[in-house]
Amino acid sequence: MSPLIQIEQIFPSLTWRIRHEAMYPELPFDHVKLPDDFDGIHFGLYADHKLTGVVSLFQKGDVYQFRKLAVLPEAQKSGYGSQLMEYILDFCKIQKATRLWCNARVNAKEFYYKFGFHETEKIFYKDGYDFVVMEKEISD
Ligand SMILES: CC(C)(COP(=O)(O)OP(=O)(O)OC[C@H]1O[C@@H](n2cnc3c(N)ncnc32)[C@H](O)[C@@H]1OP(=O)(O)O)[C@@H](O)C(=O)NCCC(=O)NCCS
């Protein structure tokens, strides 16, 4: 039977374990804590009541950035990352955001293309990964 999926807003601290396991297991745990985590809006995807994926949104006026989209390694490629993306895109529309952007790992670019994000010319290297700023205009 396919698992029961629920997405809901969660406390910032609940994102840290999944960020660490999915994104930076080789770095110290504290590395995944963001200085502005307590100013963000965080969402968790529960699969059969187990927290399995997370994403965090940060607002500046009508522009939103999402950060640290992460799905537990054993649960990747099951559509959960896509469900979280759809959820925050809907959320941004409801909030009347004009743009959503992220620092995308270059090796995850194709994932974001699927949701209509396009690359900008801003690229950088951090913590062992190449990043590119990707963005999407939001309309009704
Ligand atoms: C990237 C991530 C969030 C995607 O979540 P997921 O649940 O594994 O993705 P989904 O199962 O929803 O994948 C949807 C589609 O994107 C593709 N996809 C998933 N991860 C991808 C990647 N890293 N690069 C390219 N395509 C990817 C899948 O193959 C699938 O394609 P399909 O629909 O044609 O079969 C997840 O793999 C993850 O946590 N990775 C490690 C952390 C990370 O890289 N985060 C993003 C930082 S920018």
Coordinates of N, CA and C and ligand atoms in Angstrom, one line a residue:
M1 N 0.8 -1.2 0.0 CA 0.0 0.0 0.0 C 0.9 1.3 0.0
S2 N 0.5 2.3 -0.8 CA 1.3 3.5 -0.8 C 1.2 4.2 0.5
P3 N 2.3 4.8 1.0 CA 2.3 5.5 2.3 C 1.4 6.7 2.4
L4 N 0.9 7.0 3.6 CA 0.1 8.2 3.8 C 1.1 9.4 3.8
I5 N 0.8 10.4 3.0 CA 1.7 11.5 3.0 C 1.0 12.8 3.5
Q6 N 1.7 13.4 4.5 CA 1.2 14.6 5.0 C 2.3 15.7 5.0
I7 N 2.0 16.9 4.6 CA 2.9 18.0 4.7 C 2.4 19.1 5.6
E8 N 3.2 19.5 6.6 CA 2.8 20.5 7.5 C 3.9 21.4 8.0
Q9 N 3.6 22.5 8.6 CA 4.6 23.4 9.1 C 5.2 22.8 10.3
I10 N 6.6 22.9 10.4 CA 7.3 22.3 11.6 C 8.2 23.3 12.2
F11 N 8.6 23.0 13.4 CA 9.6 23.9 14.1 C 11.0 23.8 13.4
P12 N 11.7 24.9 13.4 CA 13.0 24.9 12.7 C 13.9 23.7 13.1
S13 N 14.0 23.4 14.4 CA 14.9 22.4 14.9 C 14.6 21.0 14.3
L14 N 13.4 20.8 13.9 CA 13.0 19.5 13.3 C 13.7 19.3 11.9
T15 N 14.1 20.4 11.3 CA 14.7 20.2 10.0 C 16.2 19.7 10.0
W16 N 16.8 19.9 11.2 CA 18.3 19.8 11.2 C 18.7 18.3 11.0
R17 N 18.1 17.3 11.5 CA 18.6 16.0 11.4 C 18.5 15.5 9.9
I18 N 17.4 15.9 9.3 CA 17.2 15.4 7.9 C 18.2 16.2 6.9
R19 N 18.3 17.5 7.2 CA 19.3 18.3 6.4 C 20.7 17.6 6.6
H20 N 21.0 17.2 7.8 CA 22.4 16.7 8.0 C 22.5 15.3 7.3
E21 N 21.6 14.5 7.5 CA 21.7 13.1 6.9 C 21.6 13.2 5.3
A22 N 20.8 14.1 4.8 CA 20.6 14.1 3.3 C 21.7 14.9 2.6
M23 N 22.1 16.0 3.3 CA 22.9 17.0 2.6 C 24.4 17.0 3.0
Y24 N 24.7 17.0 4.3 CA 26.1 17.2 4.7 C 26.4 16.2 5.8
P25 N 26.3 14.9 5.6 CA 26.6 13.9 6.6 C 28.0 13.9 7.1
E26 N 28.9 14.4 6.1 CA 30.3 14.4 6.4 C 30.8 15.6 7.3
L27 N 29.9 16.6 7.5 CA 30.2 17.8 8.2 C 29.6 17.7 9.6
P28 N 30.1 18.5 10.6 CA 29.5 18.5 11.9 C 28.0 18.8 11.9
F29 N 27.3 18.3 12.8 CA 25.8 18.5 12.9 C 25.5 20.0 12.8
D30 N 26.2 20.8 13.6 CA 25.8 22.2 13.7 C 25.9 23.0 12.4
H31 N 26.6 22.4 11.5 CA 26.8 23.1 10.2 C 25.5 23.3 9.5
V32 N 24.5 22.5 9.7 CA 23.2 22.6 9.0 C 22.3 23.6 9.6
K33 N 22.6 24.1 10.8 CA 21.8 25.1 11.4 C 22.1 26.5 10.7
L34 N 21.0 27.2 10.3 CA 21.2 28.5 9.6 C 21.0 29.6 10.7
P35 N 21.8 30.6 10.6 CA 21.6 31.8 11.6 C 20.2 32.3 11.5
D36 N 19.6 32.3 10.4 CA 18.2 32.9 10.3 C 17.1 31.9 10.3
D37 N 17.4 30.6 10.8 CA 16.4 29.6 10.8 C 15.2 30.0 11.6
F38 N 15.3 30.8 12.6 CA 14.1 31.1 13.4 C 13.3 32.3 12.8
D39 N 13.8 32.8 11.6 CA 13.0 33.7 10.9 C 12.3 33.1 9.7
G40 N 12.6 31.8 9.5 CA 12.0 31.1 8.3 C 10.7 30.4 8.6
I41 N 10.1 29.8 7.5 CA 8.9 29.0 7.6 C 9.4 27.6 7.1
H42 N 9.1 26.6 7.9 CA 9.7 25.3 7.6 C 8.6 24.3 7.4
F43 N 8.7 23.4 6.4 CA 7.7 22.4 6.2 C 8.3 21.0 6.2
G44 N 7.6 20.1 6.7 CA 8.0 18.7 6.8 C 7.0 17.8 6.1
L45 N 7.6 16.8 5.4 CA 6.8 15.8 4.8 C 6.8 14.5 5.6
Y46 N 5.7 14.1 6.1 CA 5.6 12.9 6.8 C 5.1 11.7 5.9
A47 N 5.8 10.6 5.9 CA 5.4 9.5 5.2 C 5.0 8.4 6.2
D48 N 3.8 8.0 6.3 CA 3.3 7.1 7.3 C 3.8 7.6 8.7
H49 N 3.6 8.9 8.9 CA 3.8 9.6 10.2 C 5.3 9.7 10.6
K50 N 6.2 9.4 9.6 CA 7.7 9.6 9.9 C 8.2 10.8 9.1
L51 N 8.8 11.7 9.8 CA 9.4 12.9 9.1 C 10.5 12.4 8.1
T52 N 10.2 12.7 6.9 CA 11.0 12.1 5.8 C 11.7 13.1 4.9
G53 N 11.1 14.3 4.8 CA 11.6 15.4 4.0 C 11.3 16.7 4.6
V54 N 12.2 17.7 4.3 CA 12.0 19.1 4.8 C 12.4 20.1 3.8
V55 N 11.9 21.3 4.0 CA 12.3 22.5 3.1 C 12.0 23.7 3.9
S56 N 12.8 24.8 3.7 CA 12.7 26.0 4.5 C 12.5 27.2 3.6
L57 N 11.6 28.1 4.0 CA 11.3 29.3 3.1 C 11.7 30.5 3.9
F58 N 12.3 31.5 3.2 CA 12.7 32.8 3.8 C 12.1 33.9 2.9
Q59 N 11.4 34.8 3.6 CA 10.7 35.9 2.8 C 11.4 37.2 2.9
K60 N 11.5 37.9 1.8 CA 12.0 39.3 1.8 C 11.0 40.0 0.9
G61 N 10.0 40.7 1.5 CA 9.0 41.4 0.7 C 8.2 40.3 0.0
D62 N 8.0 40.5 -1.3 CA 7.2 39.5 -2.1 C 8.1 38.5 -2.8
V63 N 9.4 38.4 -2.4 CA 10.3 37.4 -2.9 C 10.7 36.4 -1.9
Y64 N 10.6 35.1 -2.2 CA 10.9 34.0 -1.3 C 12.1 33.2 -1.8
Q65 N 12.9 32.8 -0.8 CA 14.0 31.9 -1.1 C 13.7 30.6 -0.4
F66 N 13.9 29.5 -1.1 CA 13.8 28.2 -0.3 C 15.2 27.7 -0.2
R67 N 15.4 27.0 1.0 CA 16.7 26.5 1.3 C 16.6 25.1 1.9
K68 N 17.7 24.3 1.7 CA 17.8 23.0 2.3 C 16.6 22.1 2.1
L69 N 16.3 22.0 0.8 CA 15.3 20.9 0.5 C 16.0 19.6 0.6
A70 N 15.5 18.7 1.4 CA 16.2 17.5 1.7 C 15.3 16.3 2.0
V71 N 15.6 15.2 1.4 CA 14.8 14.0 1.7 C 15.7 12.9 2.2
L72 N 15.3 12.2 3.2 CA 16.2 11.1 3.7 C 16.7 10.2 2.6
P73 N 18.0 9.9 2.7 CA 18.6 9.1 1.6 C 17.8 7.9 1.2
E74 N 17.3 7.1 2.1 CA 16.6 5.9 1.8 C 15.3 6.1 1.2
A75 N 14.8 7.4 1.2 CA 13.4 7.7 0.7 C 13.5 8.5 -0.6
Q76 N 14.7 8.8 -1.0 CA 14.8 9.6 -2.2 C 14.3 8.9 -3.5
K77 N 14.0 9.7 -4.5 CA 13.5 9.1 -5.8 C 12.1 8.5 -5.6
S78 N 11.4 8.9 -4.6 CA 10.0 8.3 -4.4 C 9.0 9.4 -4.6
G79 N 9.4 10.6 -5.1 CA 8.5 11.7 -5.4 C 8.3 12.6 -4.2
Y80 N 8.9 12.4 -3.1 CA 8.7 13.3 -1.9 C 9.3 14.7 -2.1
G81 N 10.4 14.8 -2.7 CA 11.0 16.1 -3.0 C 10.1 16.9 -3.9
S82 N 9.5 16.2 -4.9 CA 8.6 16.9 -5.8 C 7.3 17.4 -5.1
Q83 N 6.9 16.6 -4.1 CA 5.6 17.0 -3.4 C 5.9 18.2 -2.5
L84 N 7.1 18.2 -2.0 CA 7.5 19.4 -1.2 C 7.6 20.7 -2.1
M85 N 8.2 20.5 -3.3 CA 8.3 21.6 -4.2 C 6.9 22.1 -4.6
E86 N 6.0 21.2 -4.9 CA 4.7 21.6 -5.3 C 4.0 22.4 -4.2
Y87 N 4.3 21.9 -3.0 CA 3.6 22.5 -1.8 C 4.1 23.9 -1.6
I88 N 5.4 24.2 -1.7 CA 5.9 25.5 -1.5 C 5.6 26.4 -2.6
L89 N 5.4 25.9 -3.8 CA 5.0 26.7 -5.0 C 3.6 27.2 -4.7
D90 N 2.7 26.3 -4.3 CA 1.3 26.7 -3.9 C 1.3 27.7 -2.8
F91 N 2.1 27.5 -1.8 CA 2.2 28.4 -0.7 C 2.6 29.8 -1.1
C92 N 3.6 29.9 -2.0 CA 4.1 31.2 -2.5 C 3.0 31.9 -3.3
K93 N 2.2 31.1 -4.1 CA 1.1 31.7 -4.9 C 0.1 32.3 -3.9
I94 N -0.3 31.5 -2.9 CA -1.3 32.0 -1.9 C -0.8 33.3 -1.2
Q95 N 0.5 33.3 -1.0 CA 1.1 34.5 -0.3 C 1.3 35.7 -1.3
K96 N 1.0 35.5 -2.5 CA 1.1 36.5 -3.6 C 2.6 36.8 -3.8
A97 N 3.5 35.9 -3.7 CA 4.9 36.1 -4.0 C 5.0 36.3 -5.5
T98 N 6.1 37.1 -5.8 CA 6.3 37.3 -7.3 C 7.5 36.4 -7.8
R99 N 8.3 36.0 -6.9 CA 9.5 35.2 -7.3 C 9.9 34.2 -6.2
L100 N 10.4 33.1 -6.7 CA 10.9 32.1 -5.7 C 12.3 31.7 -6.3
W101 N 13.3 31.7 -5.4 CA 14.7 31.4 -5.9 C 15.4 30.5 -4.9
C102 N 16.5 29.9 -5.4 CA 17.3 29.0 -4.5 C 18.7 29.0 -5.0
N103 N 19.6 28.6 -4.1 CA 21.0 28.3 -4.5 C 20.9 26.8 -4.7
A104 N 21.0 26.4 -6.0 CA 20.8 25.0 -6.3 C 22.2 24.3 -6.5
R105 N 22.3 23.1 -5.9 CA 23.5 22.3 -6.2 C 23.4 22.0 -7.7
V106 N 24.6 22.2 -8.4 CA 24.6 22.1 -9.9 C 24.1 20.7 -10.3
N107 N 24.4 19.7 -9.4 CA 24.0 18.3 -9.8 C 22.5 18.0 -9.5
A108 N 21.8 19.0 -9.0 CA 20.3 18.9 -8.8 C 19.5 19.8 -9.7
K109 N 20.3 20.5 -10.7 CA 19.6 21.4 -11.6 C 18.4 20.9 -12.3
E110 N 18.6 19.7 -12.9 CA 17.5 19.0 -13.7 C 16.2 18.9 -12.8
F111 N 16.4 18.6 -11.6 CA 15.3 18.5 -10.7 C 14.5 19.8 -10.7
Y112 N 15.2 20.9 -10.6 CA 14.5 22.2 -10.6 C 13.9 22.6 -11.9
Y113 N 14.5 22.2 -13.0 CA 14.0 22.5 -14.3 C 12.5 22.0 -14.4
K114 N 12.3 20.8 -13.8 CA 11.0 20.2 -13.9 C 9.9 21.1 -13.4
F115 N 10.3 22.0 -12.4 CA 9.3 22.9 -11.8 C 9.3 24.3 -12.4
G116 N 10.0 24.5 -13.5 CA 10.0 25.8 -14.2 C 11.0 26.8 -13.7
F117 N 12.0 26.3 -12.9 CA 13.1 27.2 -12.5 C 14.1 27.3 -13.7
H118 N 14.7 28.5 -13.8 CA 15.7 28.7 -14.8 C 17.0 29.2 -14.1
E119 N 18.1 28.9 -14.7 CA 19.4 29.3 -14.1 C 19.7 30.8 -14.3
T120 N 20.3 31.4 -13.3 CA 20.8 32.8 -13.5 C 22.3 32.6 -13.8
E121 N 23.0 33.8 -14.0 CA 24.4 33.7 -14.2 C 25.2 33.7 -12.9
K122 N 24.5 33.6 -11.8 CA 25.2 33.6 -10.5 C 25.6 32.2 -10.1
I123 N 26.9 32.0 -10.0 CA 27.4 30.6 -9.6 C 28.5 30.8 -8.5
F124 N 28.6 29.8 -7.7 CA 29.6 29.9 -6.7 C 29.9 28.5 -6.1
Y125 N 31.0 28.4 -5.4 CA 31.4 27.1 -4.8 C 31.4 27.2 -3.3
K126 N 30.8 26.2 -2.6 CA 30.8 26.2 -1.2 C 30.7 24.8 -0.6
D127 N 31.5 24.5 0.5 CA 31.4 23.3 1.2 C 31.5 22.0 0.2
G128 N 32.3 22.2 -0.8 CA 32.5 21.0 -1.7 C 31.5 20.9 -2.8
Y129 N 30.7 21.8 -3.0 CA 29.7 21.7 -4.1 C 29.7 23.0 -4.9
D130 N 29.4 22.8 -6.2 CA 29.1 24.0 -7.1 C 27.6 24.3 -7.0
F131 N 27.4 25.6 -6.9 CA 26.0 26.1 -6.8 C 25.7 27.0 -8.0
V132 N 24.4 27.1 -8.3 CA 23.9 28.1 -9.3 C 22.6 28.6 -8.7
V133 N 22.4 29.9 -8.8 CA 21.2 30.5 -8.4 C 20.1 30.3 -9.4
M134 N 19.0 29.7 -9.0 CA 17.9 29.4 -9.9 C 16.7 30.1 -9.4
E135 N 15.8 30.5 -10.4 CA 14.7 31.3 -9.9 C 13.5 31.0 -10.8
K136 N 12.3 31.4 -10.3 CA 11.1 31.2 -11.0 C 10.1 32.3 -10.7
E137 N 9.5 32.9 -11.7 CA 8.5 34.0 -11.5 C 7.3 33.3 -11.1
I138 N 6.6 33.8 -10.2 CA 5.3 33.2 -9.7 C 4.1 34.1 -10.2
S139 N 3.2 33.4 -10.8 CA 2.0 34.2 -11.3 C 0.8 33.4 -10.9
D140 N -0.4 34.1 -10.9 CA -1.6 33.4 -10.5 C -2.1 32.3 -11.5
Ligands
LIG1 C1 17.2 16.6 -4.5 C2 16.1 15.9 -3.6 C3 15.5 16.9 -2.7 C4 15.0 15.4 -4.6 O1 14.0 14.7 -3.8 P1 13.5 13.3 -4.3 O2 12.4 13.0 -3.4 O3 14.7 12.4 -4.3 O4 13.0 13.6 -5.7 P2 11.8 13.0 -6.5 O5 11.6 11.6 -6.2 O6 10.6 13.9 -6.2 O7 12.3 13.2 -8.0 C5 11.5 13.7 -9.0 C6 12.3 13.7 -10.3 O8 13.6 14.4 -10.2 C7 14.6 13.5 -10.5 N1 15.7 13.8 -9.5 C8 15.7 13.7 -8.2 N2 16.9 14.1 -7.7 C9 17.6 14.5 -8.7 C10 18.9 15.1 -8.9 N3 19.7 15.2 -7.8 N4 19.3 15.4 -10.1 C11 18.5 15.3 -11.2 N5 17.3 14.7 -11.1 C12 16.9 14.4 -9.9 C13 14.1 12.1 -10.3 O9 14.8 11.2 -11.1 C14 12.7 12.3 -10.7 O10 12.6 12.3 -12.1 P3 11.4 11.6 -12.9 O11 10.1 12.3 -12.3 O12 11.6 11.9 -14.3 O13 11.5 10.2 -12.5 C15 16.7 14.7 -2.8 O14 17.2 13.7 -3.7 C16 17.7 15.0 -1.9 O15 17.4 15.3 -0.7 N6 19.0 15.0 -2.3 C17 20.1 15.3 -1.4 C18 20.1 16.8 -1.0 C19 20.1 17.7 -2.1 O16 20.8 17.6 -3.1 N7 19.2 18.7 -2.0 C20 19.0 19.7 -3.0 C21 20.1 20.8 -2.8 S1 19.9 22.0 -4.1

